[in-house]
Coordinates of C-alpha atoms in Angstrom, one line a residue:
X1 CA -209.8 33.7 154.3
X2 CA -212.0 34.0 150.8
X3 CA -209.9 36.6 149.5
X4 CA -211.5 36.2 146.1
X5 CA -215.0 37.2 147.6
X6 CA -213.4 40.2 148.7
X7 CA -212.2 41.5 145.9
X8 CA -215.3 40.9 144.0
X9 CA -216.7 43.0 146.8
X10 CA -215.2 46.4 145.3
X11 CA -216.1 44.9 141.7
X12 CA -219.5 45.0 142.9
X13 CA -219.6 48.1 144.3
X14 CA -217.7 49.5 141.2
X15 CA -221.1 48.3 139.5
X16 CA -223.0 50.3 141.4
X17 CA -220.6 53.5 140.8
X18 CA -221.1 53.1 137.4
X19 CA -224.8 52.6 137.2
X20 CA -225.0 56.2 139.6
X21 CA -222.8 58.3 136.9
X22 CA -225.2 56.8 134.2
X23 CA -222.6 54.0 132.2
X24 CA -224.0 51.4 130.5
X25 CA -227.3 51.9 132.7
X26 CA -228.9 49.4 130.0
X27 CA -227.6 46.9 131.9
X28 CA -228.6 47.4 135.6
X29 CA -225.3 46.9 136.7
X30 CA -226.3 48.8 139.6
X31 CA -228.6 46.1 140.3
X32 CA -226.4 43.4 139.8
X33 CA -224.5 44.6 142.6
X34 CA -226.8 45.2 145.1
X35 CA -228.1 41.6 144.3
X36 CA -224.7 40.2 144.4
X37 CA -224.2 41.9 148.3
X38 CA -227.1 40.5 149.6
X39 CA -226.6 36.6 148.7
X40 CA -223.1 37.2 149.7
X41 CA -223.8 38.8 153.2
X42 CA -225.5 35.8 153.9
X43 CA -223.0 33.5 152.6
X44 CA -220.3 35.0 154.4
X45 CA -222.3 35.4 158.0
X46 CA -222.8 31.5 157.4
X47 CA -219.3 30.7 156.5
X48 CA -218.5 32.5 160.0
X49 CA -221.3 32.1 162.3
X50 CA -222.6 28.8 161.3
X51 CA -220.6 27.0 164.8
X52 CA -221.4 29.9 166.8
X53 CA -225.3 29.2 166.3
X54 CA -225.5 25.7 166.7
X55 CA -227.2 26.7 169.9
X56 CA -228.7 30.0 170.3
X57 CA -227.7 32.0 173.0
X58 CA -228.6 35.3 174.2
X59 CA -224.9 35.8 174.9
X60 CA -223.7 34.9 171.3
X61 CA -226.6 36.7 169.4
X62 CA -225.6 39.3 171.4
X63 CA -222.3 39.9 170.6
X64 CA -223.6 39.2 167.1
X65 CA -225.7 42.5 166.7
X66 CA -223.1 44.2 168.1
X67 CA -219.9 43.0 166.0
X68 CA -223.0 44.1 163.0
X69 CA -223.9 47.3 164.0
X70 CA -220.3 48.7 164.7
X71 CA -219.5 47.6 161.3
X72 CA -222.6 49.6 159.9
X73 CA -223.4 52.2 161.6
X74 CA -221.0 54.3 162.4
X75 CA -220.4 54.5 158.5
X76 CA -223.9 55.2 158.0
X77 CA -224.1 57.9 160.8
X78 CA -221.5 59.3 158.8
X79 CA -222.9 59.7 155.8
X80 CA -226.3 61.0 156.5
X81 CA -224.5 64.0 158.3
X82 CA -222.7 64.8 154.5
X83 CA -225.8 64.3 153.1
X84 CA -227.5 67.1 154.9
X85 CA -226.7 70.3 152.8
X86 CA -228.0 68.5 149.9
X87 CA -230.9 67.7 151.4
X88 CA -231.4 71.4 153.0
X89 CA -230.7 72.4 150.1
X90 CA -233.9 71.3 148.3
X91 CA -235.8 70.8 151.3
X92 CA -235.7 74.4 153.4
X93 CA -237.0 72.8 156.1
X94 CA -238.7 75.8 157.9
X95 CA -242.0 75.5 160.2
X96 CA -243.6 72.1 159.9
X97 CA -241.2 71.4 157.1
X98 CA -239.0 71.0 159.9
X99 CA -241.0 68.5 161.3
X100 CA -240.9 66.3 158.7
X101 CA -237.4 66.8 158.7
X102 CA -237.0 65.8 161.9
X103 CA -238.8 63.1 161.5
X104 CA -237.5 61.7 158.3
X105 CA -234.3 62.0 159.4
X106 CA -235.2 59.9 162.8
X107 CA -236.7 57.2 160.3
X108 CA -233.4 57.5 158.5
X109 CA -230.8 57.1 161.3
X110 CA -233.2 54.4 162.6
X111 CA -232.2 52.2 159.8
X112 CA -236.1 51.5 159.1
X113 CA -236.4 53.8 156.1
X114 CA -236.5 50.7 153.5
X115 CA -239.9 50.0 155.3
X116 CA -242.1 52.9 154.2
X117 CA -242.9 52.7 150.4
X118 CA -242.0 55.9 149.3
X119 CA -239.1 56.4 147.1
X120 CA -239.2 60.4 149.0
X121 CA -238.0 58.4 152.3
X122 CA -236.7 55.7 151.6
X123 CA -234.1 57.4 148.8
X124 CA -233.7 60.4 151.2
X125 CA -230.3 61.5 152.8
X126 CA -227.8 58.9 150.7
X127 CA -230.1 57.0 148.6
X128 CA -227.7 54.0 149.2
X129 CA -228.4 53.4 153.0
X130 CA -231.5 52.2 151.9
X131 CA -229.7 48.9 151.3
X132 CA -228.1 49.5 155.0
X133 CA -231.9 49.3 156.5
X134 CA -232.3 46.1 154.2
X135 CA -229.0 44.6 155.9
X136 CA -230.3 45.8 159.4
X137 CA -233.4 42.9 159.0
X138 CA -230.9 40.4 157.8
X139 CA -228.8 40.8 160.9
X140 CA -231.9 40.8 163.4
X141 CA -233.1 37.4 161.3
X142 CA -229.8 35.8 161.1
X143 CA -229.2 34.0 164.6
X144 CA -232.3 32.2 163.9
X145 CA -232.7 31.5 160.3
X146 CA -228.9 29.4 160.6
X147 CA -230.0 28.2 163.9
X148 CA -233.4 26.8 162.3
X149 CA -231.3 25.9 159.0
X150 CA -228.7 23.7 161.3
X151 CA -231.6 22.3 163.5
X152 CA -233.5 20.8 160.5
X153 CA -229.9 19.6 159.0
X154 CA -230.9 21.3 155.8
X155 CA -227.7 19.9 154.4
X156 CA -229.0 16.4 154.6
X157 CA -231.6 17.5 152.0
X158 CA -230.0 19.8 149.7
X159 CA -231.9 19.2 147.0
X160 CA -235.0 19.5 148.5
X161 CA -233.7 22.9 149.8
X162 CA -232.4 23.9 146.3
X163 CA -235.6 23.1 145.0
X164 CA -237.8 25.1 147.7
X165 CA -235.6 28.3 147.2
X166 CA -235.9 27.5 143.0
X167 CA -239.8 27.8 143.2
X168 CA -239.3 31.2 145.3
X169 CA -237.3 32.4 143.0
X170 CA -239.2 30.8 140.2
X171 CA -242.5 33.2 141.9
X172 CA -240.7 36.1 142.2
X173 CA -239.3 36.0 139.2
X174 CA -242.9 35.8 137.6
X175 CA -244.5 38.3 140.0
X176 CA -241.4 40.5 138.7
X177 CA -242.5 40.1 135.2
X178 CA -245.5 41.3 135.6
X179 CA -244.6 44.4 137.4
X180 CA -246.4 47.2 137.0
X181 CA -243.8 50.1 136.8
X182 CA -245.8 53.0 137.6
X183 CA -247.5 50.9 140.9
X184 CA -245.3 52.6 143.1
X185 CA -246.6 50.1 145.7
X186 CA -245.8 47.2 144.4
X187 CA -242.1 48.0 143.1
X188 CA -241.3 49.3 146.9
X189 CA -242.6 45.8 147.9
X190 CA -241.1 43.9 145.2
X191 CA -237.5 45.7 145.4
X192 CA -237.0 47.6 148.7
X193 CA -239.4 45.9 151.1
X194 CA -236.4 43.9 153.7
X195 CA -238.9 41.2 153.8
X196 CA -238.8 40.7 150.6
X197 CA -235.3 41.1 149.5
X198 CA -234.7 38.5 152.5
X199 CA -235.1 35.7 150.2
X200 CA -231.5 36.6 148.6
X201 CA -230.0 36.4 152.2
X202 CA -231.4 33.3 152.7
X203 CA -230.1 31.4 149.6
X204 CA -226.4 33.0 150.6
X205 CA -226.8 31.3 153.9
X206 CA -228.1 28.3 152.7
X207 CA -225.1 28.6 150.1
X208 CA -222.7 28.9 152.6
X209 CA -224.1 26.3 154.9
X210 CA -223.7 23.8 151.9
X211 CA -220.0 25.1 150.7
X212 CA -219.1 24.6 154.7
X213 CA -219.8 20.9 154.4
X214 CA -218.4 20.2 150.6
X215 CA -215.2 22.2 151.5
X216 CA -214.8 20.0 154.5
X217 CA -215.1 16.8 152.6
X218 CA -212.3 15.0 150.9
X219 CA -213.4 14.8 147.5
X220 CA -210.8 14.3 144.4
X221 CA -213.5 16.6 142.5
X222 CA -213.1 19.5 144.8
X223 CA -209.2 19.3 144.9
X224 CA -209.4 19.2 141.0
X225 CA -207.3 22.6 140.6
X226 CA -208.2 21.8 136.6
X227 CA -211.5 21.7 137.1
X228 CA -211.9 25.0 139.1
X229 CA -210.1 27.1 136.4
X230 CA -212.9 26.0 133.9
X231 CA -215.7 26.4 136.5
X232 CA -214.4 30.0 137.3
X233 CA -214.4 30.7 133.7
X234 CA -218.0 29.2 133.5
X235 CA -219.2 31.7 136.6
X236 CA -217.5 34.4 134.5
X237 CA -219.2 34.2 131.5
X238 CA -222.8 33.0 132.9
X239 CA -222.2 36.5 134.2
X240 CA -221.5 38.6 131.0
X241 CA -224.2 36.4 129.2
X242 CA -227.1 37.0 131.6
X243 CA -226.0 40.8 131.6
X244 CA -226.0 40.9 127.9
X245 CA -229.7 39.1 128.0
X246 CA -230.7 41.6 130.5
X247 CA -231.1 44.6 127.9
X248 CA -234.0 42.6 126.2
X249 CA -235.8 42.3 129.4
X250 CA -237.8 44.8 131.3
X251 CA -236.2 46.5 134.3
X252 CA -238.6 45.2 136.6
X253 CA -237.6 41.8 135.9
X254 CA -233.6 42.4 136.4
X255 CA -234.7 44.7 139.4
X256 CA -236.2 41.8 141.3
X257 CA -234.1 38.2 141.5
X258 CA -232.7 37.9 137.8
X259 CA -229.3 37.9 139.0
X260 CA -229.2 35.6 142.5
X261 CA -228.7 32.3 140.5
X262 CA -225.9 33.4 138.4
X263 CA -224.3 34.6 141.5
X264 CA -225.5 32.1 143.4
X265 CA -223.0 30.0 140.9
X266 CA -219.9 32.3 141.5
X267 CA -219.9 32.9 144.9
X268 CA -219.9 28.9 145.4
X269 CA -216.7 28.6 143.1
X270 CA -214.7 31.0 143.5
X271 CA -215.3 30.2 147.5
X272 CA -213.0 27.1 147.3
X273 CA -210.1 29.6 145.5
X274 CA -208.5 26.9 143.5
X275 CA -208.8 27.9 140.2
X276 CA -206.7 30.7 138.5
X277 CA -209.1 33.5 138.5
X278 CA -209.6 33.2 142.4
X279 CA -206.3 33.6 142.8
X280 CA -205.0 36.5 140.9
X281 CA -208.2 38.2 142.9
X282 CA -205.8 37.4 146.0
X283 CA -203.8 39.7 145.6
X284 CA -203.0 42.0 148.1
X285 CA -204.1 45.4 146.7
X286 CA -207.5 43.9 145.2
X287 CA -208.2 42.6 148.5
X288 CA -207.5 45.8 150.1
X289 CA -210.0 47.9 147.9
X290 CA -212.1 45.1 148.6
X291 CA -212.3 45.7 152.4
X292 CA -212.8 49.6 151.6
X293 CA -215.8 48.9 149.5
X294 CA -218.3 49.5 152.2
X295 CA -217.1 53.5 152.3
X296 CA -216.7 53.2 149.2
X297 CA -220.4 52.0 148.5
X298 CA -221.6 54.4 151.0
X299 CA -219.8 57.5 150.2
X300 CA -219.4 57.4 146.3
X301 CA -223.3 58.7 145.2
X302 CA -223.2 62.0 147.6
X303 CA -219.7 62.7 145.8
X304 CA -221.3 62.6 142.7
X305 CA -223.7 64.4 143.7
X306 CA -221.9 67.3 145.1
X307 CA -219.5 67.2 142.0
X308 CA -222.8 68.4 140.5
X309 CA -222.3 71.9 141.1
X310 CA -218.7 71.9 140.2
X311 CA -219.8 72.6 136.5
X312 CA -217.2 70.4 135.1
X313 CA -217.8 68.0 132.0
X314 CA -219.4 64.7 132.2
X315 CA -216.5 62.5 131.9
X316 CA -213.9 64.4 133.5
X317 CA -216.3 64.8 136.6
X318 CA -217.0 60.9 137.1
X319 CA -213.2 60.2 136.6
X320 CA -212.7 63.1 139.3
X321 CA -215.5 61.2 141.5
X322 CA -214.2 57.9 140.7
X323 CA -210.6 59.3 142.1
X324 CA -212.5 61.4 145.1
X325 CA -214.7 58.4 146.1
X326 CA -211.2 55.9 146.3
X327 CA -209.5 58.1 148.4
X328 CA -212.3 59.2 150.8
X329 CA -213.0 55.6 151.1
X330 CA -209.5 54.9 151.9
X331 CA -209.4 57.6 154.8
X332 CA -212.5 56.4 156.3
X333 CA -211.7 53.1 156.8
X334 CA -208.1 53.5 158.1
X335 CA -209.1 56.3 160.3
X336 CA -212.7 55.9 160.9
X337 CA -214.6 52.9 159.9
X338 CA -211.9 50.4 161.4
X339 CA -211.4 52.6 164.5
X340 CA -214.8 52.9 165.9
X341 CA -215.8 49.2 164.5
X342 CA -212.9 48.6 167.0
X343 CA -214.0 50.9 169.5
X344 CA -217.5 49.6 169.9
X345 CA -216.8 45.9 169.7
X346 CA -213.6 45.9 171.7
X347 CA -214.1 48.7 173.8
X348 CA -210.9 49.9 172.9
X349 CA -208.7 51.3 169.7
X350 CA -206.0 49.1 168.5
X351 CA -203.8 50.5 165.7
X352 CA -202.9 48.1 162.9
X353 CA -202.4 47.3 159.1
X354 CA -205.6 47.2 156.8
X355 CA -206.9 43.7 157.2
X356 CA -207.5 42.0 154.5
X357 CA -210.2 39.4 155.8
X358 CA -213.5 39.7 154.4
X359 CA -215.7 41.2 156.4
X360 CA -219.6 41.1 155.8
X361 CA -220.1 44.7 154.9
X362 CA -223.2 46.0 153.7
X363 CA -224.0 47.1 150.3
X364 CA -225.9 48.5 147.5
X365 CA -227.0 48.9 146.5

């Protein structure tokens, strides 16, 4: 199991916590994050499903959506029903304001909210599901994007393939720099649209296509424990450096790809787990709050936002929503999350330990 990739999992969404109380917002760390998800959603679906779709079946894509949506969903459900007070609150839906309620929060629970540009929908309820109807697109794409990957043996021509998905990024990158901020349009279609932000799922799955084959091969260079303390270090600070770089950049630019190719780099090493970083991020509790990011992700912003009318003092309240957030988390996925992911793909509850596998949660944003 990639422990490691789990654990980075909460550090991720620990980005994104600290982007939504305001720290060190200069550096889009809550961007990072919700870049960082995305590539590894599809690296991780890859890394599973890649056998299972050699052929596609109706059977097997199937069981597919449903294994995804009763990881999603009921967490998602969830959440939109906590969200409602805050949304009453400064909505008062009342005569055909209740319409639109009605009907936003039908486009909400619908999971198709990232596809109207309007930051009024698709922000609405808790502004981090927006991500969740990003992930829903990936899932409906993913039987055939690695079924069409493994039918044109795109491993047999990596570097053509890395050099395709280079020039995408390479254009969005550009496009990105020449963003408009105020074009409301074009920044929904640049950074929400699930079309759009598909192009990060992609390169995880072709990522994880790739890393199946080199893990699989004996190579002296990929059992060189040596080498992979040095190349963990590398991902590490290719991190901090293009973070650092960031603040000189316009948001729009971070916003868009900026981050995929650093973490393009770390997922892919710290994958095999061999050098020294990967494996103190083994360990046990780091793995665990790694597989309760996903409540985590989805319940910390409506905490802070309710800790809002507590009056209490900056710091003191994101250290209290910080604390909040873990332990909600915590409950939800012993006694909720797992439970009804359980429940709808097995038809049954089964009471056990936390797992510690990584699972291919949503995020993030």
């Amino acid at each position: 199991m990639l422990h490691s990739l789990t654990s980075f999992r909460f550090v991720a969404a620990m980005m994104v916590f600290l982007y939504h109380v305001n720290l060190f917002k200069q550096f889009e760390l809550g961007t990072a994050g919700v870049q960082f998800f995305f590539v590894l959603s599809g690296f991780i679906l890859a890394y599973n499903y890649r056998s299972k779709f050699s052929q596609l079946t109706l059977n097997q894509t199937k069981k597919f959506y449903l294994a995804r949506f009763a990881k999603i969903y009921p967490v998602h459900v969830l959440t939109f029903v906590i969200s409602i007070p805050l949304v009453v609150m400064y909505f008062h839906p009342n005569g055909l304001y209740a319409v639109k309620f009605a009907v936003m929060s039908a486009i909400n629970l619908m999971l198709i909210h990232s596809f109207i540009p309007s930051q009024a929908t698709y922000f609405n309820f808790n502004g981090v599901s927006w991500t969740l109807s990003v992930e829903s697109v990936f899932y409906l794409t993913f039987p055939f994007i690695i079924w069409l990957f493994t039918k044109f043996r795109v491993t047999r021509h990596v570097l053509k393939s890395l050099i395709v998905l280079f020039a995408a990024w390479l254009i969005m990158f550009l496009l990105n720099m020449n963003l408009d901020a105020d074009n409301n349009l074009w920044v929904w279609m640049l950074h929400i649209f699930p079309i759009t932000r598909l192009f990060e799922f992609m390169t995880g799955v072709l990522l994880g296509i790739i890393f199946i084959e080199q893990s699989t091969n004996k190579l002296k260079l990929i059992n060189n424990t040596k080498l992979f303390h040095w190349l963990e270090l590398l991902s590490l600070l290719s991190f901090v450096i293009s973070l650092v770089l960031s603040k000189q950049m316009s948001p729009a630019i971070v916003r868009g790809v900026y981050f995929v190719p650093v973490w393009c780099f770390l997922i892919y090493v710290f994958a095999f787990q061999k050098g020294v970083f990967s494996k103190a991020l083994s360990n046990k509790w780091l793995v665990y709050l790694g597989e309760i990011s996903f409540s985590f992700y989805m319940i910390h912003q409506l905490v802070i936002r309710y800790s809002e009318f507590t009056g209490i003092a900056p710091v003191s309240r994101y250290v209290l929503c910080f604390i909040v957030s873990l332990v909600l988390s915590a409950l939800m996925f012993q006694y909720y999350e797992e439970p009804l992911r359980k429940k709808i793909r097995f038809g049954l509850f089964k009471t056990s330990k936390p797992s510690v596998q990584l699972s291919n949660s949503a995020m993030i944003k």
